Amino acid sequence: MGELLCTENVCCHFGGVMATDNVCFRVNQNGLTSIIGPNGAGKTTFINIVTGKINASAGKIIFKEKDITNKSPHELVKMGICRTFQINSLFQNLSVFENLRIARQAMHGGSLRLFSSKQSLKAVTQDTWAMLEKLGLKEMAARPAKNLAYGDQRVLEVAIAMAGDPKILFLDEPTAGMSPAETLHISKMIKELAKDICVVLVEHDMDMVMSISDRITVLQNGGIISEGTPEEIRNNQQVREAYLGKEE
Amino acid sequence: MNSTTSIPGISKRFYPLKIFAVILILCSLALFPFISDNRFYISLITEMMIYGLLAMSLDVLLGYTGLLSFMHNTYMGICAYAVGLFLIHISPTSLWLACFAGVVFTSLVALPVGWVQVRTGGLAFALLTLAFGMMFYTIVWKWYAVTGGDDGLMGMPNPDITLFGWHLGSSSDPVNIYLFTLTVVTICFFLTRRIINSPFGAVLEAIRENEDRASFVGINVRRYKLLGWMLACILASIAGALFILYKGYIGPSTMSAFAGAGVLMMVLLGGMGSLWGAFAGAFIFIYIQDYISTMTEHWEIFLGLFVIFLVLFLPTGFAGLGDYFKRFRKA
Amino acid sequence: MSGTFSIAIDLLLNSLVLSGVFLIVAMGLNIIYGLSRIMNMSHGALYAVGAYIGYSLVATGVNYFAALIITPILVGIIGLLIERTIILPMRKRSMVYTLILTYGLMFFLDGMIKHIWGNRPRFIELPEFMQGMISILGTQYPVYRLMTLFMIAAIMIALMLLLSKTKAGIIMRAASTIPEMVSCMGINMSYVHMGAFMLGCAMAGAAGIIAGPLTTIDPLMGGEMLISSFVVVVIGGLGSLRGAVIAAILIGFVQTFTEFFITDLAMVIVFIMMAVILAFMPRGLLGEGKFE
């Protein structure tokens, strides 16, 4: 299997700060790749560039052999590049069902039907129910998203991204602020996902990263300092220095 | 799928009471001119319905798409001028053609304006509506040769209202205009309701809730904002066509920022995000305006205090009161 | 030839004066917006209130220079009252509500102006020595217009000093970037918001009394200034002080020159220019705009 997505020398600077510096990153059709690095390493910036939230200053991003550099988010989603946010970004006042349904509808098409009812998109409705069932959110389908418990909101955040049928899914700290039990639930969910699609995970929880990742990329000061399997990363001297500082 | 009880957006429960109320209101409105002879109330209700349509079109923008327009009356005014000019200069008899031309012309004006506006964020959007509104107001006010400037557009002919060759009466009779307005407004109301509950309406609501996320589920936010804007402007322009038929006159004051605040007020009064609320707001507002302006010349002070009071104490508006009482009863 | 030259000088100075007035009003708007994310729709009305208060003070025999100090203070106090009574309860609500609220306030203030001072245009009586003309490079130019330039410069310098040197100014600048951190340092953000609102209103008032003698004072002046200052802050980028300076100068010049050459439709040109700028630079000229 070939590469699904690769970036070639992607750079991004804010003023004089190089937030992303010559990053060449590649991932395969499926599996779970984690991006780790100390705070301020440019992990979120990198995801923002790939998913179209901000523009790269230089470099190229190739997805399925097509150049997708600096395309807008909605075009990328249509191609199969979805993401979640570090801070929950839901449709707060809409019901859980509607949150998922709108994501599904945007993917499925038919948004320009002015004079038919929402229910007329039968496939969308059915898919949404199926997803709710699978994620265990069915009981809460009618509740506004803002009334959910934080952990459930976090699951919904991932679910909205999944509703777009992604080929590659970027998860920006999906477990941020969650209890250990909830973390376990989410990490299982992610592992399940990675069997079929490519998942790129940004995470601070080292135990989780080490236990579920297939490959790990380490960023520091905007550049990649190391890549490899969890075992290789664990024993890498440079990575240790990045996290713990140089031993004098 | 049997569990489709009360999930929003899945199944609509059938409300016989609601449907009965709607039919009752429509029937009494339709029969009103035949029962009462009071010309004053007939024209007042016509004005209420027209402003209700305008308020509803603003509500599509504000309550459903989450975009604030300070001067939505601009597009009503533009269409009224266009229809008037068409009737005066091109063809004094073809009513439908004039209305069509007016709506098309207004859309052509609103399109580039919207194209610029949707490029900016929520607040800048609101400020831009004010700036563009003032621009059109200035043009209408200063372009004396075409618009008649401060005097307004005079000498409107009264074309006959016909439908597929069937003669329905002259537009000089207020009762005919009343019934015509009622019909058009009712059709617009149900069409808009349909659109709001369509997949398209769902997209607008998603944009209102979270623009950023909407683009990350694959919605072309700018395009849909522009479509929402155009929908609102077309509805406003229909109100404009009705307005000039009803008044037989249009002046720049209809397009002023002050009148725009009045429309905003109607939406607030009715409650954002409720279509029938916009009509209720327009009815209440115009009635109060009519009442106060006969008593005092300082209507502006009252309007200002009214807005402040509503925003502070009744932000959900008239439509929100219903929910409030419902909750109250349950608790 | 000398005629054209003197017209050019005249236009140049007039543009600078207009830019200066725009700048002070827009700065006031931007300070309020930058600190408390409130777009004050009644800012133009407060500018008009400043001009009318200045008129009343001078008409009752107060020295013009004293009025120049008293007016901003009075308008600042009005701002304080507004902030404490109706804006404070709105802090936690969505921005749409504060927009509409201050819009209502604008109509209230406009109505009050008409109620108190009537629709008749008013003029501020200037001290004798400011009424004359002065010769600049062979061009006769009103003394007062030239003086406004110095007053505006003085206000801007005072503002810069306030923001960069005093403790209150530093708190304000900090609060405009990270309000949470400032409140963590034991500073009551409510007072910071209040101070910003007062300062912004005082600046509107100051602009009102400075610009008052330049034109007639009538109830429409507030609305016109509101629109112009919005154009300035939107082009400069919302909340960006540097952007406001550039935008104010740009708009001042464009408006003066278009008014000279095509009179009536000057504002239309300004709006079209704004539309073009925004279409390509949605965050304003410097790309610093903070849209919420």
JSON list of C-alpha atoms in Angstrom, two decimals, chain B residues 15-202:
[
{"chain": "B", "resi": 15, "resn": "TYR", "atom": "CA", "xyz": [-50.48, 19.46, 16.63]},
{"chain": "B", "resi": 16, "resn": "PRO", "atom": "CA", "xyz": [-54.18, 19.71, 15.83]},
{"chain": "B", "resi": 17, "resn": "LEU", "atom": "CA", "xyz": [-54.51, 22.73, 18.11]},
{"chain": "B", "resi": 18, "resn": "LYS", "atom": "CA", "xyz": [-51.77, 24.60, 16.31]},
{"chain": "B", "resi": 19, "resn": "ILE", "atom": "CA", "xyz": [-53.22, 23.89, 12.89]},
{"chain": "B", "resi": 20, "resn": "PHE", "atom": "CA", "xyz": [-56.63, 24.95, 14.10]},
{"chain": "B", "resi": 21, "resn": "ALA", "atom": "CA", "xyz": [-55.19, 28.23, 15.41]},
{"chain": "B", "resi": 22, "resn": "VAL", "atom": "CA", "xyz": [-53.44, 28.93, 12.12]},
{"chain": "B", "resi": 23, "resn": "ILE", "atom": "CA", "xyz": [-56.60, 28.32, 10.13]},
{"chain": "B", "resi": 24, "resn": "LEU", "atom": "CA", "xyz": [-58.60, 30.47, 12.53]},
{"chain": "B", "resi": 25, "resn": "ILE", "atom": "CA", "xyz": [-56.16, 33.39, 12.24]},
{"chain": "B", "resi": 26, "resn": "LEU", "atom": "CA", "xyz": [-55.99, 33.15, 8.47]},
{"chain": "B", "resi": 27, "resn": "CYS", "atom": "CA", "xyz": [-59.77, 32.94, 8.11]},
{"chain": "B", "resi": 28, "resn": "SER", "atom": "CA", "xyz": [-60.44, 35.86, 10.40]},
{"chain": "B", "resi": 29, "resn": "LEU", "atom": "CA", "xyz": [-57.81, 37.93, 8.58]},
{"chain": "B", "resi": 30, "resn": "ALA", "atom": "CA", "xyz": [-59.33, 37.01, 5.22]},
{"chain": "B", "resi": 31, "resn": "LEU", "atom": "CA", "xyz": [-62.86, 37.79, 6.36]},
{"chain": "B", "resi": 32, "resn": "PHE", "atom": "CA", "xyz": [-61.97, 40.99, 8.19]},
{"chain": "B", "resi": 33, "resn": "PRO", "atom": "CA", "xyz": [-62.51, 43.45, 5.32]},
{"chain": "B", "resi": 34, "resn": "PHE", "atom": "CA", "xyz": [-65.92, 41.93, 4.60]},
{"chain": "B", "resi": 35, "resn": "ILE", "atom": "CA", "xyz": [-67.03, 42.29, 8.20]},
{"chain": "B", "resi": 36, "resn": "SER", "atom": "CA", "xyz": [-65.52, 45.63, 9.04]},
{"chain": "B", "resi": 37, "resn": "ASP", "atom": "CA", "xyz": [-65.66, 48.79, 7.01]},
{"chain": "B", "resi": 38, "resn": "ASN", "atom": "CA", "xyz": [-62.96, 50.54, 8.95]},
{"chain": "B", "resi": 39, "resn": "ARG", "atom": "CA", "xyz": [-60.51, 51.67, 6.30]},
{"chain": "B", "resi": 40, "resn": "PHE", "atom": "CA", "xyz": [-58.00, 52.68, 8.96]},
{"chain": "B", "resi": 41, "resn": "TYR", "atom": "CA", "xyz": [-57.69, 49.19, 10.37]},
{"chain": "B", "resi": 42, "resn": "ILE", "atom": "CA", "xyz": [-57.60, 47.60, 6.94]},
{"chain": "B", "resi": 43, "resn": "SER", "atom": "CA", "xyz": [-54.60, 49.65, 5.94]},
{"chain": "B", "resi": 44, "resn": "LEU", "atom": "CA", "xyz": [-52.98, 49.26, 9.35]},
{"chain": "B", "resi": 45, "resn": "ILE", "atom": "CA", "xyz": [-53.23, 45.48, 9.14]},
{"chain": "B", "resi": 46, "resn": "THR", "atom": "CA", "xyz": [-51.89, 45.56, 5.59]},
{"chain": "B", "resi": 47, "resn": "GLU", "atom": "CA", "xyz": [-48.87, 47.46, 6.86]},
{"chain": "B", "resi": 48, "resn": "MET", "atom": "CA", "xyz": [-48.48, 45.00, 9.74]},
{"chain": "B", "resi": 49, "resn": "MET", "atom": "CA", "xyz": [-48.46, 42.06, 7.35]},
{"chain": "B", "resi": 50, "resn": "ILE", "atom": "CA", "xyz": [-45.90, 43.68, 5.06]},
{"chain": "B", "resi": 51, "resn": "TYR", "atom": "CA", "xyz": [-43.61, 44.54, 7.95]},
{"chain": "B", "resi": 52, "resn": "GLY", "atom": "CA", "xyz": [-44.22, 41.07, 9.34]},
{"chain": "B", "resi": 53, "resn": "LEU", "atom": "CA", "xyz": [-42.85, 39.63, 6.11]},
{"chain": "B", "resi": 54, "resn": "LEU", "atom": "CA", "xyz": [-39.85, 41.95, 6.33]},
{"chain": "B", "resi": 55, "resn": "ALA", "atom": "CA", "xyz": [-39.26, 41.03, 9.97]},
{"chain": "B", "resi": 56, "resn": "MET", "atom": "CA", "xyz": [-39.52, 37.35, 9.09]},
{"chain": "B", "resi": 57, "resn": "SER", "atom": "CA", "xyz": [-36.92, 37.78, 6.35]},
{"chain": "B", "resi": 58, "resn": "LEU", "atom": "CA", "xyz": [-34.60, 39.42, 8.86]},
{"chain": "B", "resi": 59, "resn": "ASP", "atom": "CA", "xyz": [-35.28, 36.58, 11.25]},
{"chain": "B", "resi": 60, "resn": "VAL", "atom": "CA", "xyz": [-34.11, 34.10, 8.61]},
{"chain": "B", "resi": 61, "resn": "LEU", "atom": "CA", "xyz": [-30.83, 35.97, 8.70]},
{"chain": "B", "resi": 62, "resn": "LEU", "atom": "CA", "xyz": [-30.59, 36.72, 12.41]},
{"chain": "B", "resi": 63, "resn": "GLY", "atom": "CA", "xyz": [-32.38, 33.85, 14.09]},
{"chain": "B", "resi": 64, "resn": "TYR", "atom": "CA", "xyz": [-31.44, 31.04, 11.74]},
{"chain": "B", "resi": 65, "resn": "THR", "atom": "CA", "xyz": [-28.14, 31.98, 10.13]},
{"chain": "B", "resi": 66, "resn": "GLY", "atom": "CA", "xyz": [-26.86, 34.06, 13.03]},
{"chain": "B", "resi": 67, "resn": "LEU", "atom": "CA", "xyz": [-26.06, 37.14, 10.94]},
{"chain": "B", "resi": 68, "resn": "LEU", "atom": "CA", "xyz": [-27.15, 40.54, 12.16]},
{"chain": "B", "resi": 69, "resn": "SER", "atom": "CA", "xyz": [-28.33, 43.10, 9.63]},
{"chain": "B", "resi": 70, "resn": "PHE", "atom": "CA", "xyz": [-29.02, 46.56, 10.98]},
{"chain": "B", "resi": 71, "resn": "MET", "atom": "CA", "xyz": [-30.67, 47.82, 7.85]},
{"chain": "B", "resi": 72, "resn": "HIS", "atom": "CA", "xyz": [-32.62, 45.05, 6.28]},
{"chain": "B", "resi": 73, "resn": "ASN", "atom": "CA", "xyz": [-35.24, 47.57, 5.23]},
{"chain": "B", "resi": 74, "resn": "THR", "atom": "CA", "xyz": [-32.71, 48.72, 2.62]},
{"chain": "B", "resi": 75, "resn": "TYR", "atom": "CA", "xyz": [-33.63, 45.82, 0.36]},
{"chain": "B", "resi": 76, "resn": "MET", "atom": "CA", "xyz": [-37.31, 46.37, 0.88]},
{"chain": "B", "resi": 77, "resn": "GLY", "atom": "CA", "xyz": [-36.78, 50.00, -0.12]},
{"chain": "B", "resi": 78, "resn": "ILE", "atom": "CA", "xyz": [-34.68, 49.17, -3.16]},
{"chain": "B", "resi": 79, "resn": "CYS", "atom": "CA", "xyz": [-37.33, 46.83, -4.48]},
{"chain": "B", "resi": 80, "resn": "ALA", "atom": "CA", "xyz": [-40.10, 49.31, -3.77]},
{"chain": "B", "resi": 81, "resn": "TYR", "atom": "CA", "xyz": [-38.24, 51.95, -5.76]},
{"chain": "B", "resi": 82, "resn": "ALA", "atom": "CA", "xyz": [-37.54, 49.49, -8.57]},
{"chain": "B", "resi": 83, "resn": "VAL", "atom": "CA", "xyz": [-41.18, 48.42, -8.81]},
{"chain": "B", "resi": 84, "resn": "GLY", "atom": "CA", "xyz": [-42.33, 52.04, -8.66]},
{"chain": "B", "resi": 85, "resn": "LEU", "atom": "CA", "xyz": [-39.90, 53.17, -11.34]},
{"chain": "B", "resi": 86, "resn": "PHE", "atom": "CA", "xyz": [-40.87, 50.25, -13.55]},
{"chain": "B", "resi": 87, "resn": "LEU", "atom": "CA", "xyz": [-44.55, 51.07, -13.26]},
{"chain": "B", "resi": 88, "resn": "ILE", "atom": "CA", "xyz": [-43.99, 54.77, -13.84]},
{"chain": "B", "resi": 89, "resn": "HIS", "atom": "CA", "xyz": [-41.50, 54.67, -16.68]},
{"chain": "B", "resi": 90, "resn": "ILE", "atom": "CA", "xyz": [-41.80, 51.34, -18.45]},
{"chain": "B", "resi": 91, "resn": "SER", "atom": "CA", "xyz": [-45.24, 49.86, -18.20]},
{"chain": "B", "resi": 92, "resn": "PRO", "atom": "CA", "xyz": [-48.01, 51.24, -15.96]},
{"chain": "B", "resi": 93, "resn": "THR", "atom": "CA", "xyz": [-50.21, 48.14, -16.23]},
{"chain": "B", "resi": 94, "resn": "SER", "atom": "CA", "xyz": [-48.06, 45.05, -15.91]},
{"chain": "B", "resi": 95, "resn": "LEU", "atom": "CA", "xyz": [-48.05, 44.49, -12.16]},
{"chain": "B", "resi": 96, "resn": "TRP", "atom": "CA", "xyz": [-46.51, 41.02, -12.12]},
{"chain": "B", "resi": 97, "resn": "LEU", "atom": "CA", "xyz": [-43.75, 41.96, -14.50]},
{"chain": "B", "resi": 98, "resn": "ALA", "atom": "CA", "xyz": [-42.95, 45.00, -12.36]},
{"chain": "B", "resi": 99, "resn": "CYS", "atom": "CA", "xyz": [-42.79, 42.91, -9.18]},
{"chain": "B", "resi": 100, "resn": "PHE", "atom": "CA", "xyz": [-40.64, 40.32, -10.88]},
{"chain": "B", "resi": 101, "resn": "ALA", "atom": "CA", "xyz": [-38.31, 42.98, -12.23]},
{"chain": "B", "resi": 102, "resn": "GLY", "atom": "CA", "xyz": [-38.12, 44.57, -8.79]},
{"chain": "B", "resi": 103, "resn": "VAL", "atom": "CA", "xyz": [-37.18, 41.32, -7.07]},
{"chain": "B", "resi": 104, "resn": "VAL", "atom": "CA", "xyz": [-34.61, 40.48, -9.73]},
{"chain": "B", "resi": 105, "resn": "PHE", "atom": "CA", "xyz": [-33.11, 43.96, -9.54]},
{"chain": "B", "resi": 106, "resn": "THR", "atom": "CA", "xyz": [-32.89, 43.79, -5.74]},
{"chain": "B", "resi": 107, "resn": "SER", "atom": "CA", "xyz": [-31.22, 40.38, -5.93]},
{"chain": "B", "resi": 108, "resn": "LEU", "atom": "CA", "xyz": [-28.69, 41.77, -8.39]},
{"chain": "B", "resi": 109, "resn": "VAL", "atom": "CA", "xyz": [-27.90, 44.56, -5.92]},
{"chain": "B", "resi": 110, "resn": "ALA", "atom": "CA", "xyz": [-27.85, 42.27, -2.89]},
{"chain": "B", "resi": 111, "resn": "LEU", "atom": "CA", "xyz": [-25.58, 39.68, -4.50]},
{"chain": "B", "resi": 112, "resn": "PRO", "atom": "CA", "xyz": [-22.33, 41.69, -4.72]},
{"chain": "B", "resi": 113, "resn": "VAL", "atom": "CA", "xyz": [-23.04, 43.29, -1.35]},
{"chain": "B", "resi": 114, "resn": "GLY", "atom": "CA", "xyz": [-23.53, 39.87, 0.19]},
{"chain": "B", "resi": 115, "resn": "TRP", "atom": "CA", "xyz": [-20.45, 38.56, -1.56]},
{"chain": "B", "resi": 116, "resn": "VAL", "atom": "CA", "xyz": [-18.35, 41.18, 0.23]},
{"chain": "B", "resi": 117, "resn": "GLN", "atom": "CA", "xyz": [-20.17, 40.83, 3.54]},
{"chain": "B", "resi": 118, "resn": "VAL", "atom": "CA", "xyz": [-19.85, 37.08, 3.95]},
{"chain": "B", "resi": 119, "resn": "ARG", "atom": "CA", "xyz": [-16.09, 37.39, 3.68]},
{"chain": "B", "resi": 120, "resn": "THR", "atom": "CA", "xyz": [-15.97, 38.90, 7.16]},
{"chain": "B", "resi": 121, "resn": "GLY", "atom": "CA", "xyz": [-16.84, 37.71, 10.63]},
{"chain": "B", "resi": 122, "resn": "GLY", "atom": "CA", "xyz": [-20.09, 38.15, 12.52]},
{"chain": "B", "resi": 123, "resn": "LEU", "atom": "CA", "xyz": [-19.48, 41.59, 13.98]},
{"chain": "B", "resi": 124, "resn": "ALA", "atom": "CA", "xyz": [-17.92, 43.09, 10.87]},
{"chain": "B", "resi": 125, "resn": "PHE", "atom": "CA", "xyz": [-20.86, 41.67, 8.93]},
{"chain": "B", "resi": 126, "resn": "ALA", "atom": "CA", "xyz": [-23.24, 43.65, 11.11]},
{"chain": "B", "resi": 127, "resn": "LEU", "atom": "CA", "xyz": [-21.23, 46.85, 10.73]},
{"chain": "B", "resi": 128, "resn": "LEU", "atom": "CA", "xyz": [-21.05, 46.35, 6.98]},
{"chain": "B", "resi": 129, "resn": "THR", "atom": "CA", "xyz": [-24.82, 46.00, 6.68]},
{"chain": "B", "resi": 130, "resn": "LEU", "atom": "CA", "xyz": [-25.06, 49.38, 8.34]},
{"chain": "B", "resi": 131, "resn": "ALA", "atom": "CA", "xyz": [-22.45, 50.93, 6.04]},
{"chain": "B", "resi": 132, "resn": "PHE", "atom": "CA", "xyz": [-24.01, 49.53, 2.86]},
{"chain": "B", "resi": 133, "resn": "GLY", "atom": "CA", "xyz": [-27.47, 50.45, 4.09]},
{"chain": "B", "resi": 134, "resn": "MET", "atom": "CA", "xyz": [-26.35, 54.01, 4.63]},
{"chain": "B", "resi": 135, "resn": "MET", "atom": "CA", "xyz": [-24.76, 53.99, 1.20]},
{"chain": "B", "resi": 136, "resn": "PHE", "atom": "CA", "xyz": [-28.01, 53.03, -0.52]},
{"chain": "B", "resi": 137, "resn": "TYR", "atom": "CA", "xyz": [-29.89, 55.48, 1.65]},
{"chain": "B", "resi": 138, "resn": "THR", "atom": "CA", "xyz": [-27.52, 58.28, 0.56]},
{"chain": "B", "resi": 139, "resn": "ILE", "atom": "CA", "xyz": [-27.87, 57.31, -3.09]},
{"chain": "B", "resi": 140, "resn": "VAL", "atom": "CA", "xyz": [-31.66, 57.33, -2.92]},
{"chain": "B", "resi": 141, "resn": "TRP", "atom": "CA", "xyz": [-31.65, 60.57, -1.00]},
{"chain": "B", "resi": 142, "resn": "LYS", "atom": "CA", "xyz": [-29.24, 62.45, -3.25]},
{"chain": "B", "resi": 143, "resn": "TRP", "atom": "CA", "xyz": [-30.15, 61.06, -6.67]},
{"chain": "B", "resi": 144, "resn": "TYR", "atom": "CA", "xyz": [-32.99, 63.46, -7.15]},
{"chain": "B", "resi": 145, "resn": "ALA", "atom": "CA", "xyz": [-33.45, 62.97, -10.89]},
{"chain": "B", "resi": 146, "resn": "VAL", "atom": "CA", "xyz": [-34.41, 59.29, -10.54]},
{"chain": "B", "resi": 147, "resn": "THR", "atom": "CA", "xyz": [-35.70, 58.79, -7.02]},
{"chain": "B", "resi": 148, "resn": "GLY", "atom": "CA", "xyz": [-37.24, 62.17, -6.36]},
{"chain": "B", "resi": 149, "resn": "GLY", "atom": "CA", "xyz": [-34.84, 62.65, -3.45]},
{"chain": "B", "resi": 150, "resn": "ASP", "atom": "CA", "xyz": [-36.40, 63.71, -0.20]},
{"chain": "B", "resi": 151, "resn": "ASP", "atom": "CA", "xyz": [-39.86, 63.99, -1.76]},
{"chain": "B", "resi": 152, "resn": "GLY", "atom": "CA", "xyz": [-39.93, 60.34, -2.63]},
{"chain": "B", "resi": 153, "resn": "LEU", "atom": "CA", "xyz": [-41.32, 58.62, -5.66]},
{"chain": "B", "resi": 154, "resn": "MET", "atom": "CA", "xyz": [-44.63, 60.09, -6.69]},
{"chain": "B", "resi": 155, "resn": "GLY", "atom": "CA", "xyz": [-47.19, 59.50, -9.35]},
{"chain": "B", "resi": 156, "resn": "MET", "atom": "CA", "xyz": [-47.48, 55.76, -8.99]},
{"chain": "B", "resi": 157, "resn": "PRO", "atom": "CA", "xyz": [-50.06, 54.32, -11.37]},
{"chain": "B", "resi": 158, "resn": "ASN", "atom": "CA", "xyz": [-52.58, 51.85, -9.98]},
{"chain": "B", "resi": 159, "resn": "PRO", "atom": "CA", "xyz": [-52.30, 48.71, -12.07]},
{"chain": "B", "resi": 160, "resn": "ASP", "atom": "CA", "xyz": [-55.04, 46.12, -11.96]},
{"chain": "B", "resi": 161, "resn": "ILE", "atom": "CA", "xyz": [-54.38, 42.90, -10.11]},
{"chain": "B", "resi": 162, "resn": "THR", "atom": "CA", "xyz": [-54.85, 40.01, -12.49]},
{"chain": "B", "resi": 163, "resn": "LEU", "atom": "CA", "xyz": [-53.96, 36.36, -12.32]},
{"chain": "B", "resi": 164, "resn": "PHE", "atom": "CA", "xyz": [-53.65, 34.40, -15.58]},
{"chain": "B", "resi": 165, "resn": "GLY", "atom": "CA", "xyz": [-55.99, 36.78, -17.29]},
{"chain": "B", "resi": 166, "resn": "TRP", "atom": "CA", "xyz": [-58.46, 36.64, -14.43]},
{"chain": "B", "resi": 167, "resn": "HIS", "atom": "CA", "xyz": [-59.23, 40.15, -13.26]},
{"chain": "B", "resi": 168, "resn": "LEU", "atom": "CA", "xyz": [-59.19, 40.48, -9.48]},
{"chain": "B", "resi": 169, "resn": "GLY", "atom": "CA", "xyz": [-59.69, 44.21, -9.08]},
{"chain": "B", "resi": 170, "resn": "SER", "atom": "CA", "xyz": [-57.80, 47.46, -9.08]},
{"chain": "B", "resi": 171, "resn": "SER", "atom": "CA", "xyz": [-54.91, 48.10, -6.77]},
{"chain": "B", "resi": 172, "resn": "SER", "atom": "CA", "xyz": [-56.37, 51.48, -5.85]},
{"chain": "B", "resi": 173, "resn": "ASP", "atom": "CA", "xyz": [-58.88, 49.79, -3.56]},
{"chain": "B", "resi": 174, "resn": "PRO", "atom": "CA", "xyz": [-57.34, 49.12, -0.09]},
{"chain": "B", "resi": 175, "resn": "VAL", "atom": "CA", "xyz": [-59.43, 45.97, 0.32]},
{"chain": "B", "resi": 176, "resn": "ASN", "atom": "CA", "xyz": [-57.96, 44.45, -2.84]},
{"chain": "B", "resi": 177, "resn": "ILE", "atom": "CA", "xyz": [-54.46, 45.31, -1.67]},
{"chain": "B", "resi": 178, "resn": "TYR", "atom": "CA", "xyz": [-55.26, 43.86, 1.74]},
{"chain": "B", "resi": 179, "resn": "LEU", "atom": "CA", "xyz": [-56.33, 40.54, 0.28]},
{"chain": "B", "resi": 180, "resn": "PHE", "atom": "CA", "xyz": [-53.46, 40.49, -2.20]},
{"chain": "B", "resi": 181, "resn": "THR", "atom": "CA", "xyz": [-50.97, 41.15, 0.61]},
{"chain": "B", "resi": 182, "resn": "LEU", "atom": "CA", "xyz": [-52.55, 38.51, 2.80]},
{"chain": "B", "resi": 183, "resn": "THR", "atom": "CA", "xyz": [-52.25, 35.91, 0.06]},
{"chain": "B", "resi": 184, "resn": "VAL", "atom": "CA", "xyz": [-48.66, 36.71, -0.85]},
{"chain": "B", "resi": 185, "resn": "VAL", "atom": "CA", "xyz": [-47.54, 36.94, 2.77]},
{"chain": "B", "resi": 186, "resn": "THR", "atom": "CA", "xyz": [-49.21, 33.63, 3.64]},
{"chain": "B", "resi": 187, "resn": "ILE", "atom": "CA", "xyz": [-47.52, 31.90, 0.72]},
{"chain": "B", "resi": 188, "resn": "CYS", "atom": "CA", "xyz": [-44.17, 33.41, 1.69]},
{"chain": "B", "resi": 189, "resn": "PHE", "atom": "CA", "xyz": [-44.62, 32.36, 5.30]},
{"chain": "B", "resi": 190, "resn": "PHE", "atom": "CA", "xyz": [-45.27, 28.72, 4.48]},
{"chain": "B", "resi": 191, "resn": "LEU", "atom": "CA", "xyz": [-42.53, 28.60, 1.87]},
{"chain": "B", "resi": 192, "resn": "THR", "atom": "CA", "xyz": [-40.04, 30.04, 4.36]},
{"chain": "B", "resi": 193, "resn": "ARG", "atom": "CA", "xyz": [-41.16, 27.59, 7.02]},
{"chain": "B", "resi": 194, "resn": "ARG", "atom": "CA", "xyz": [-40.59, 24.81, 4.56]},
{"chain": "B", "resi": 195, "resn": "ILE", "atom": "CA", "xyz": [-37.12, 26.11, 3.70]},
{"chain": "B", "resi": 196, "resn": "ILE", "atom": "CA", "xyz": [-36.18, 26.51, 7.34]},
{"chain": "B", "resi": 197, "resn": "ASN", "atom": "CA", "xyz": [-37.08, 22.88, 8.01]},
{"chain": "B", "resi": 198, "resn": "SER", "atom": "CA", "xyz": [-35.26, 21.64, 4.94]},
{"chain": "B", "resi": 199, "resn": "PRO", "atom": "CA", "xyz": [-31.73, 20.27, 4.79]},
{"chain": "B", "resi": 200, "resn": "PHE", "atom": "CA", "xyz": [-30.75, 23.75, 3.66]},
{"chain": "B", "resi": 201, "resn": "GLY", "atom": "CA", "xyz": [-32.25, 25.25, 6.82]},
{"chain": "B", "resi": 202, "resn": "ALA", "atom": "CA", "xyz": [-30.29, 22.72, 8.87]}
]
